[in-house]
Amino acid sequence: MALFTLQDISVAYNKQNILKDFNLEIEKGKLVSLLGPSGCGKTTTLRLIAGFLQANEGKFLFKDKDYTKVPVNKRNFGFVFQNYALFPHLSIFDNIAFGLRLRKISKSEIEKRVMNVLEIVNLKGFEKRYPQELSGGQKQRVAIARALVIEPDILLFDEPLSNLDANLRVNMRVEIRRIQQELGITTVYVSHDQEECFSISDQVAIMNKGVIEQLSDPASIYKYPETKFVADFIGFKNFIDFDKRVDHEDKIELSKSGYVFVIQKDAQMINLSGKIGAIRPDDLLIRAKDISEVVSENSISGRVKVSTYLGRSFQYVVETPIGDFTVNKEMTESYRAGQEIVLEIPRNQMVLVD
Amino acid sequence: MKKRYLYLLLLPGVLFLTIFMIVPIFLTIGTTFFNESGFTIQGYLDFFKDRYFIEILLTTLRVSLFTTIICILLGFPAAYYISKLGKRTKAIMLLFTIFPLLTSPVVRSFSWMVIIGKNGVINKLLLSMGLIDKPLDILYTPTAIIIGLVHLFLPLIIVTLVGVMENIETDLLKAAESLGASRLAVFSKVIIPLSVPGLVIGSILVFVGSFTAYTTPALLGGKQRVISTFLYQNAITLNEWQVASIVATIMIAVTVLIISIMNGLAKKLNPKG
């Protein structure tokens, strides 16, 4: 059963729709990420859940109660900000105790709970310091502790790691996932970093222009993107807009300008009507063309336009009669710009999207 | 140009202030400790035994204190409102705020006389409404001085507070709200403590300004002396330069004392501000 639901939500600023007929259901105890480029409405969605902004239309249901008009301070949701938002005039202890003091909890209980949560975020011994004396990662852990200590019904993260450097980011996301699972707390996490979202989430919602393009577990999204936007966002850089799609028992036949490609029909494949083929640069096969070679199934001949050295591999942009392709290939064999080559699309590496 | 020669740029200003301000101040202070027979603090002892002077000093302190408190009470909400405005409207509002500073205190004081005098606008209005039987004595009282000084100094505290409040991140207020704080709690637990630096600077400006103000108390105070009009009376009317110097020295001492008390208070309220 859903813990909370956003129902037909619309939000607009200056007559511009940020969210339109937006729907989202989140189950208890799950960590759900909202992932998308800037301006896709993910932060708006999060602020709406928190109560920082009101929807023009639609409802927000929490435990089947209408929470649409409940003010922020009555919701009991924890919010973790990108810039930490710690109170600079309060010590770490007082920062964390802020929410508890507002709840008229006894002094000894506050002390106990603050110390307990400091232990959870590994910051024991920091309670007398002030925010200015901490590093970015420590500040963010205080912010998480401050949100956790009020025992919130939902924990909300707004790009919590984007101000930290790369190594710390990886450590912190493991921390966040650990804490979330230990406490079984329902969490909504906003980020524009794909790896971050995929590594910590039970479910990922990929958003674009105010709508959810796909909501699924990370592995399914990675393997079976449903739309061209999702595919592009998670690294399928090559798209073929086919003219015709014919479904058979165990395979699908696709054609474009007379070139025919066949892919395996997969039981898990979700998209039953899409005619756009998507394939990752790493999954395309490239080889030099023999003069006498007759191009076989799923292959097309072309010419290398650009060759870029990436360190571990080369990246080629290949020109073919049905468009340009980007291909990554490890260094064992390299091709020059202008060289004639053959591209092959393996039967099981292309997905079809809308 | 080498960096150490940059200090030369300070020279004209420093020279001017030294010759025309610092040296005269120390000379003034110096003369108060000497009479014909050498070093003495008799002048000060006489002063603090004098009921009349103590009365004036206390009145001045009281007037300055009330002016500061009223300025804070009126200025704080106004400053908060202005700090939340958009760039354009904020600029316009700040312009309105400092507008009173563009007219001379003399003109303003005379305007207040018209408003609060025996036959002034306020008394006429209250009389015609039957709320009072005879005109209220507002003009030529400490109340009149306070009214005039608040009018004079309110812009200062608003401008100082806006500067500090602008820099309070809105996410801090949202964070407080998400932790369960009502609007009132956000105001008292986040906005006020973070405004302390502005409050301190603003209060010092208003208090010291009120303590040393001359024109407004001279015109609106009538026979009611404050310390600056007392100093003027001694120096110009009575030609008692020794007494005037002692008054001036006491004023400097009180000012320095007030500033250090305020700073101490600020440290206590906002240890990391």
XYZ file of C-alpha atoms in Angstrom:
627
model
C 0.000 0.000 0.000
C 1.165 3.472 -0.821
C 2.332 5.596 2.100
C 1.678 8.760 0.173
C 0.306 9.748 -3.188
C 0.527 12.767 -5.427
C -2.704 12.947 -7.421
C -3.119 14.921 -10.656
C -0.816 17.660 -9.390
C -0.270 20.790 -11.449
C 2.162 23.529 -10.529
C 2.762 26.653 -12.580
C 4.929 29.754 -12.178
C 4.151 32.790 -14.302
C 1.730 30.739 -16.384
C 4.467 28.241 -17.169
C 3.709 24.671 -16.197
C 6.369 23.059 -14.035
C 4.263 19.987 -13.282
C 1.156 18.978 -15.203
C -1.245 16.179 -14.181
C 1.548 14.657 -12.160
C 1.023 11.355 -10.358
C 3.311 9.480 -8.004
C 2.794 6.789 -5.399
C 5.455 5.828 -2.908
C 5.429 2.779 -0.683
C 6.446 2.664 2.960
C 10.116 2.023 3.636
C 11.278 2.542 0.061
C 13.928 4.894 -1.235
C 12.698 6.486 -4.441
C 14.877 8.811 -6.514
C 13.679 11.541 -8.796
C 16.256 11.831 -11.540
C 16.387 14.212 -14.444
C 18.075 17.228 -15.999
C 17.682 20.653 -14.406
C 14.266 22.132 -14.987
C 12.527 18.751 -15.195
C 10.418 19.429 -12.099
C 12.148 17.060 -9.662
C 12.940 19.706 -7.055
C 9.467 21.179 -7.438
C 8.017 17.735 -6.715
C 10.156 17.408 -3.599
C 9.230 20.877 -2.308
C 5.610 20.072 -2.923
C 5.859 16.935 -0.790
C 7.629 18.951 1.928
C 4.917 21.611 1.784
C 7.241 24.466 0.795
C 5.001 25.177 -2.153
C 1.372 24.618 -2.956
C -0.023 22.918 -6.035
C -2.409 24.888 -8.236
C -4.386 21.710 -8.736
C -4.381 18.166 -7.439
C -4.096 16.425 -4.110
C -1.398 15.163 -1.804
C -2.511 12.174 0.232
C -0.518 10.907 3.200
C -1.729 7.675 4.816
C -4.993 8.262 2.927
C -5.470 11.635 4.621
C -5.636 14.817 2.577
C -2.385 16.640 3.356
C -2.618 19.136 0.487
C -3.173 22.120 2.777
C -1.268 20.926 5.845
C 1.485 23.498 6.601
C 5.145 22.500 6.530
C 5.628 22.597 10.289
C 2.755 20.180 10.913
C 3.877 17.527 8.428
C 6.733 15.933 10.344
C 8.815 15.310 7.209
C 12.595 15.665 7.381
C 14.272 17.747 4.690
C 17.973 17.690 3.804
C 19.156 20.655 1.731
C 21.834 20.839 -0.916
C 23.628 23.627 0.970
C 23.074 21.903 4.365
C 21.141 24.900 5.821
C 22.597 24.443 9.306
C 21.860 27.237 11.769
C 25.156 29.137 12.034
C 24.337 30.558 15.462
C 23.773 27.152 17.065
C 26.209 24.414 18.060
C 25.925 20.988 16.439
C 24.022 19.746 19.492
C 21.588 22.669 19.353
C 21.191 22.313 15.605
C 20.125 18.703 15.995
C 18.017 19.424 19.078
C 16.172 22.254 17.278
C 13.235 20.121 16.178
C 13.016 18.257 19.491
C 12.890 21.446 21.560
C 9.930 22.624 19.487
C 8.192 19.378 20.405
C 8.406 20.037 24.143
C 10.400 16.917 24.864
C 12.163 16.577 28.226
C 15.780 17.638 28.503
C 17.117 14.178 29.278
C 15.186 12.631 26.392
C 16.552 15.291 23.993
C 20.074 14.585 25.202
C 19.583 10.865 24.685
C 18.124 11.184 21.212
C 20.691 13.691 19.964
C 23.569 11.504 21.174
C 21.968 8.469 19.605
C 21.562 10.109 16.221
C 25.106 11.525 16.374
C 26.275 7.966 16.709
C 24.213 6.868 13.712
C 25.868 9.498 11.510
C 29.319 8.877 13.037
C 29.768 12.326 14.537
C 30.155 11.557 18.217
C 32.230 14.182 19.977
C 31.253 16.987 17.595
C 28.262 18.237 19.597
C 30.003 21.322 21.003
C 31.352 22.533 17.664
C 29.753 25.058 15.364
C 28.798 24.485 11.717
C 31.567 26.775 10.429
C 34.154 24.438 11.978
C 33.030 21.352 10.037
C 33.878 20.078 6.564
C 31.232 19.739 3.886
C 30.688 16.041 4.488
C 30.390 16.532 8.243
C 27.920 19.367 7.746
C 25.770 17.186 5.549
C 25.819 14.440 8.178
C 24.671 16.953 10.792
C 21.884 17.992 8.419
C 20.850 14.353 8.050
C 20.997 13.842 11.820
C 18.883 16.935 12.372
C 16.248 15.617 9.970
C 16.379 12.071 11.406
C 16.128 12.960 15.067
C 12.517 14.137 14.800
C 11.638 10.616 13.611
C 10.085 11.909 10.407
C 7.452 9.976 8.458
C 9.256 10.781 5.233
C 12.826 11.881 4.638
C 13.417 14.215 1.707
C 16.808 14.848 0.095
C 17.396 17.719 -2.314
C 20.657 16.995 -4.179
C 22.411 16.442 -0.848
C 25.775 15.469 -2.299
C 26.312 17.910 -5.131
C 28.441 20.289 -3.047
C 30.835 17.526 -2.009
C 33.875 16.267 -3.869
C 33.798 13.005 -5.793
C 35.271 10.585 -3.225
C 33.183 11.915 -0.396
C 30.102 11.674 -2.563
C 30.540 7.942 -2.962
C 31.080 7.457 0.801
C 28.132 9.620 1.724
C 25.701 7.884 -0.584
C 26.626 4.552 0.942
C 26.047 6.141 4.369
C 22.674 7.509 3.337
C 21.555 4.141 2.012
C 22.788 2.376 5.164
C 20.952 4.758 7.486
C 17.816 4.628 5.356
C 17.736 0.844 5.431
C 18.644 0.560 9.104
C 15.777 2.811 10.089
C 13.437 1.658 7.308
C 12.502 5.234 6.621
C 10.553 6.171 3.500
C 12.769 8.459 1.459
C 12.512 10.617 -1.631
C 15.854 11.564 -3.110
C 16.411 14.156 -5.811
C 19.550 14.200 -7.906
C 20.791 14.803 -11.422
C 23.532 12.211 -10.978
C 22.523 8.919 -12.558
C 25.099 6.746 -10.814
C 24.169 8.195 -7.425
C 20.469 7.478 -7.912
C 20.948 4.000 -9.332
C 23.300 2.933 -6.565
C 21.057 3.804 -3.625
C 17.471 3.547 -4.836
C 14.777 0.911 -4.671
C 13.053 2.744 -7.467
C 14.049 5.524 -9.818
C 11.660 7.948 -11.484
C 13.171 9.556 -14.540
C 11.595 12.950 -15.087
C 11.445 15.228 -18.091
C 9.509 18.471 -18.538
C 7.272 17.895 -15.534
C 6.292 14.290 -16.184
C 7.684 10.951 -15.088
C 8.947 9.207 -18.208
C 9.665 5.950 -16.409
C 9.407 4.666 -12.836
C 11.063 1.357 -12.134
C 13.871 -0.396 -10.311
C 17.352 0.734 -11.406
C 18.268 -2.491 -13.225
C 15.131 -2.455 -15.353
C 15.646 1.149 -16.320
C 19.246 0.507 -17.174
C 18.369 -2.411 -19.401
C 14.930 -1.535 -20.698
C 14.395 2.173 -21.082
C 10.895 2.868 -22.327
C 11.270 6.197 -24.030
C 13.878 7.871 -26.160
C 14.458 10.488 -23.454
C 15.178 7.868 -20.799
C 17.422 5.914 -23.138
C 19.383 9.026 -24.024
C 19.630 10.085 -20.375
C 21.119 6.775 -19.257
C 23.677 6.531 -22.019
C 22.104 5.075 -25.149
C 23.709 7.551 -27.507
C 22.676 5.931 -30.808
C 19.133 6.013 -32.135
C 17.680 4.594 -35.329
C 14.219 5.779 -36.296
C 12.920 2.666 -38.106
C 10.320 2.834 -40.865
C 8.787 -0.530 -40.098
C 8.517 -2.989 -37.216
C 7.331 -6.590 -37.680
C 6.929 -8.753 -34.577
C 7.525 -12.497 -34.892
C 7.305 -15.300 -32.338
C 10.847 -14.888 -31.008
C 12.268 -11.930 -32.889
C 11.440 -8.506 -34.205
C 12.345 -7.398 -37.705
C 13.053 -3.739 -38.254
C 13.885 -1.842 -41.389
C 15.126 1.563 -42.355
C 15.814 2.728 -45.914
C 16.057 -0.886 -47.056
C 18.471 -1.980 -44.311
C 17.014 -4.757 -42.183
C 17.900 -5.482 -38.546
C 16.693 -8.313 -36.365
C 16.569 -8.298 -32.577
C 15.595 -10.981 -30.114
C 12.170 -10.746 -28.591
C 12.688 -10.655 -24.875
C 10.043 -11.662 -22.334
C 10.954 -8.674 -20.179
C 10.804 -6.247 -23.041
C 8.150 -3.737 -22.134
C 7.769 -1.601 -25.185
C 5.347 -3.264 -27.556
C 4.991 -0.585 -30.165
C 8.134 1.591 -30.215
C 9.953 1.924 -33.496
C 13.079 3.747 -32.349
C 16.069 1.509 -31.815
C 18.522 2.554 -29.100
C 22.003 1.162 -28.511
C 24.915 2.126 -26.262
C 28.287 3.130 -27.770
C 29.924 0.239 -25.847
C 27.582 -2.369 -27.299
C 28.166 -1.689 -30.990
C 30.747 -3.838 -32.709
C 33.182 -2.229 -35.114
C 35.650 -3.850 -37.506
C 37.719 -2.927 -40.519
C 36.035 -3.688 -43.848
C 37.579 -6.134 -46.320
C 37.244 -4.982 -49.890
C 35.506 -8.184 -50.893
C 33.270 -8.424 -47.809
C 29.527 -8.823 -48.276
C 27.861 -7.142 -45.338
C 25.985 -9.729 -43.278
C 22.931 -9.621 -41.004
C 22.506 -6.655 -38.618
C 25.541 -4.957 -40.093
C 26.057 -1.797 -42.055
C 29.133 -0.350 -43.658
C 30.368 3.128 -42.986
C 33.338 5.404 -42.625
C 35.091 6.768 -39.535
C 34.463 10.520 -39.284
C 36.114 11.360 -35.982
C 38.396 9.330 -33.760
C 38.851 10.457 -30.147
C 41.254 9.008 -27.604
C 39.475 8.490 -24.253
C 42.275 6.832 -22.274
C 41.040 3.310 -21.811
C 39.341 3.255 -25.180
C 38.813 5.106 -28.424
C 35.565 6.724 -29.388
C 34.622 6.848 -33.043
C 31.915 8.745 -34.819
C 30.942 6.620 -37.795
C 29.037 7.844 -40.821
C 26.596 5.340 -42.363
C 23.721 5.539 -44.867
C 21.214 5.507 -41.987
C 22.889 8.169 -39.868
C 25.909 8.728 -37.627
C 26.802 6.324 -34.818
C 29.018 6.740 -31.766
C 31.073 3.653 -30.952
C 33.497 2.946 -28.108
C 36.172 0.357 -28.666
C 39.102 -0.700 -26.559
C 42.543 0.176 -27.743
C 43.730 -3.138 -29.202
C 42.934 -2.002 -32.721
C 42.481 1.585 -33.765
C 40.971 3.139 -36.856
C 41.859 6.382 -38.571
C 39.428 9.032 -39.673
C 38.281 8.221 -43.208
C 38.765 4.471 -42.876
C 36.039 2.151 -44.233
C 34.587 -0.031 -41.492
C 31.629 -2.293 -40.703
C 29.289 -1.745 -37.742
C 27.352 -4.629 -36.261
C 24.431 -4.429 -33.886
C 24.281 -7.617 -31.768
C 20.805 -9.190 -31.708
C 20.383 -8.766 -27.983
C 21.841 -5.280 -27.456
C 19.329 -2.990 -29.049
C 16.145 -1.898 -27.257
C 13.076 -0.323 -28.766
C 11.693 2.902 -27.327
C 8.938 5.392 -28.077
C 54.514 50.836 -7.107
C 55.801 48.823 -4.183
C 53.263 47.734 -1.631
C 54.775 49.548 1.298
C 54.438 52.899 -0.438
C 50.690 52.279 -0.587
C 50.584 53.398 3.039
C 51.343 56.885 1.773
C 47.820 56.996 0.394
C 46.529 56.958 3.972
C 48.620 59.955 4.919
C 46.383 62.898 3.937
C 43.348 61.472 5.750
C 45.280 60.424 8.814
C 47.045 63.758 8.985
C 43.788 65.675 8.751
C 42.104 63.596 11.458
C 45.132 63.757 13.727
C 45.492 67.514 13.558
C 41.841 68.463 13.654
C 40.322 65.694 15.728
C 42.590 63.403 17.715
C 44.901 66.106 19.047
C 42.037 68.473 20.059
C 40.209 65.593 21.770
C 43.232 64.736 23.879
C 43.906 68.391 24.599
C 40.311 68.780 25.770
C 40.536 65.697 27.949
C 43.899 66.852 29.245
C 42.695 70.270 30.369
C 39.987 68.702 32.517
C 42.576 67.122 34.800
C 44.529 70.285 35.562
C 43.900 73.541 37.342
C 46.217 76.322 38.538
C 47.731 74.033 41.210
C 48.452 70.987 38.977
C 46.822 67.585 38.496
C 43.317 67.200 39.952
C 40.083 65.305 39.550
C 38.195 67.860 41.611
C 36.262 68.996 38.525
C 34.772 65.518 38.107
C 34.039 65.125 41.811
C 32.143 68.402 41.832
C 30.239 67.253 38.828
C 29.010 63.975 40.182
C 27.944 65.662 43.404
C 25.774 68.069 41.432
C 22.142 66.841 41.414
C 21.310 69.082 38.458
C 23.985 67.516 36.269
C 23.178 63.945 37.316
C 19.562 64.663 36.435
C 20.569 65.836 32.962
C 22.842 62.838 32.411
C 20.123 60.397 33.453
C 17.507 62.135 31.305
C 19.823 61.942 28.313
C 20.514 58.258 28.900
C 16.803 57.556 29.345
C 15.884 59.457 26.178
C 18.594 57.634 24.213
C 17.501 54.253 25.571
C 13.825 54.790 24.740
C 14.732 56.116 21.294
C 16.831 53.016 20.636
C 14.129 50.604 21.847
C 11.404 52.328 19.818
C 13.661 52.372 16.742
C 14.276 48.621 17.124
C 10.572 47.866 17.599
C 9.551 49.963 14.601
C 12.575 49.191 12.470
C 12.836 45.422 12.843
C 9.550 44.425 11.177
C 9.987 47.086 8.503
C 13.513 45.896 7.759
C 12.362 42.279 7.560
C 9.627 43.228 5.135
C 12.029 45.208 2.947
C 14.666 42.452 2.975
C 12.126 40.013 1.485
C 11.238 42.253 -1.464
C 12.454 41.884 -5.033
C 15.446 43.868 -6.190
C 13.548 46.801 -7.717
C 10.923 47.288 -5.032
C 13.626 46.928 -2.393
C 15.632 49.760 -3.935
C 12.526 51.962 -4.017
C 11.605 51.146 -0.414
C 15.144 51.860 0.783
C 14.997 55.186 -1.015
C 11.802 56.037 0.881
C 13.459 54.880 4.078
C 16.373 57.281 3.818
C 14.201 60.097 2.482
C 13.831 61.773 5.920
C 17.612 62.082 6.096
C 17.500 64.452 3.143
C 15.788 67.211 5.124
C 17.595 69.169 7.818
C 16.894 68.364 11.490
C 15.932 72.011 11.982
C 13.135 71.810 9.424
C 11.958 68.528 10.857
C 11.970 69.795 14.418
C 9.883 72.826 13.445
C 7.453 70.502 11.692
C 7.094 68.487 14.874
C 6.402 71.685 16.801
C 3.440 72.294 14.506
C 2.199 68.767 15.058
C 2.670 68.283 18.806
C 2.491 71.887 20.081
C -0.227 73.201 22.449
C -2.273 74.358 19.474
C -0.833 71.664 17.238
C -2.584 69.195 14.987
C -2.692 66.382 17.531
C -4.075 68.434 20.395
C -6.707 70.053 18.149
C -7.796 66.674 16.881
C -8.037 65.115 20.342
C -9.881 68.138 21.721
C -12.403 68.183 18.894
C -13.035 64.477 19.392
C -13.641 65.143 23.068
C -11.004 62.693 24.199
C -9.196 65.308 26.308
C -10.325 68.448 28.162
C -7.167 70.520 27.892
C -4.188 70.315 25.517
C -1.563 67.665 26.308
C 1.940 68.848 27.161
C 4.038 67.010 24.638
C 6.235 69.717 23.202
C 9.205 70.737 25.396
C 9.237 67.388 27.244
C 11.528 64.352 26.957
C 8.705 62.688 24.990
C 9.016 65.364 22.306
C 12.765 64.766 22.116
C 12.208 61.025 21.765
C 9.683 61.553 18.967
C 12.100 63.787 17.109
C 15.044 61.432 17.586
C 13.101 58.347 16.484
C 12.166 60.215 13.337
C 15.801 61.101 12.840
C 17.356 57.687 13.484
C 14.807 55.123 12.308
C 16.262 55.095 8.757
C 19.708 54.210 10.131
C 18.565 51.090 11.961
C 16.366 49.954 9.078
C 19.170 50.250 6.540
C 21.614 48.399 8.823
C 19.124 45.612 9.551
C 18.160 45.159 5.901
C 21.833 44.637 5.107
C 22.097 41.822 7.649
C 18.709 40.237 6.980
C 19.325 40.023 3.240
C 22.107 37.580 3.991
C 19.952 35.145 5.968
C 19.514 32.178 3.635
C 15.875 31.345 2.954
C 16.757 27.659 3.239
C 17.470 28.227 6.944
C 13.904 29.399 7.447
C 12.595 26.456 5.451
C 14.760 24.073 7.460
C 13.327 25.463 10.699
C 9.793 25.094 9.348
C 10.385 21.520 8.262
C 11.607 20.747 11.776
C 8.255 21.905 13.132
C 8.744 25.617 13.768
C 5.717 27.898 13.421
C 6.180 31.308 11.765
C 6.604 32.846 15.207
C 9.214 30.271 16.207
C 11.116 30.791 12.954
C 11.159 34.498 13.715
C 12.284 34.203 17.309
C 14.681 31.268 16.965
C 16.288 31.950 13.606
C 15.647 35.420 12.222
C 16.186 37.392 15.430
C 19.405 35.631 16.539
C 20.861 35.934 13.037
C 19.977 39.632 12.963
C 21.945 40.331 16.147
C 24.978 41.802 14.354
C 22.720 44.294 12.567
C 20.800 45.030 15.749
C 24.012 45.790 17.607
C 25.448 48.099 14.965
C 22.076 49.776 14.454
C 21.531 50.210 18.189
C 24.991 51.695 18.669
C 24.355 54.167 15.863
C 20.979 55.166 17.288
C 22.045 55.275 20.927
C 25.235 57.218 20.388
C 23.472 59.456 17.890
C 20.683 60.189 20.367
C 23.110 60.671 23.224
C 25.061 63.317 21.351
C 22.244 64.885 19.289
C 21.992 68.666 19.659
C 19.534 70.291 17.245
C 16.512 68.085 17.946
C 16.647 68.298 21.774
C 17.485 71.992 21.583
C 14.364 72.756 19.543
C 11.895 70.179 20.886
C 13.157 70.011 24.462
C 12.578 73.617 25.446
C 13.858 74.101 29.001
C 14.467 70.379 29.300
C 18.251 70.081 29.058
C 20.105 67.099 27.670
C 23.828 66.663 27.939
C 24.686 68.259 24.594
C 22.527 71.337 25.174
C 24.016 71.582 28.661
C 27.491 71.521 27.137
C 26.522 74.231 24.669
C 25.053 76.373 27.430
C 28.254 76.149 29.463
C 30.601 76.817 26.592
C 28.731 79.518 24.657
C 26.324 81.147 27.101
C 28.236 80.900 30.390
C 31.724 80.839 28.880
C 32.637 78.013 31.315
C 35.067 76.176 29.045
C 36.484 74.029 31.833
C 32.996 72.728 32.678
C 32.209 72.201 28.987
C 35.398 70.171 28.558
C 34.501 67.971 31.492
C 31.032 67.386 30.036
C 32.607 66.521 26.684
C 34.977 64.039 28.320
C 32.121 62.391 30.192
C 30.215 62.097 26.912
C 33.154 60.372 25.246
C 33.540 57.991 28.185
C 29.838 57.078 28.216
C 29.873 56.501 24.459
C 32.860 54.161 24.650
C 31.267 52.338 27.585
C 27.967 51.870 25.728
C 29.707 50.499 22.626
C 31.694 47.971 24.639
C 28.601 46.846 26.577
C 26.695 46.329 23.310
C 29.554 44.364 21.793
C 29.728 42.168 24.861
C 26.002 41.566 24.653
C 26.288 40.657 20.980
C 28.982 38.067 21.717
C 26.747 36.466 24.309
C 23.694 36.322 22.049
C 25.493 35.104 18.983
C 28.740 33.374 19.938
C 29.686 32.570 16.345
C 28.247 35.658 14.665
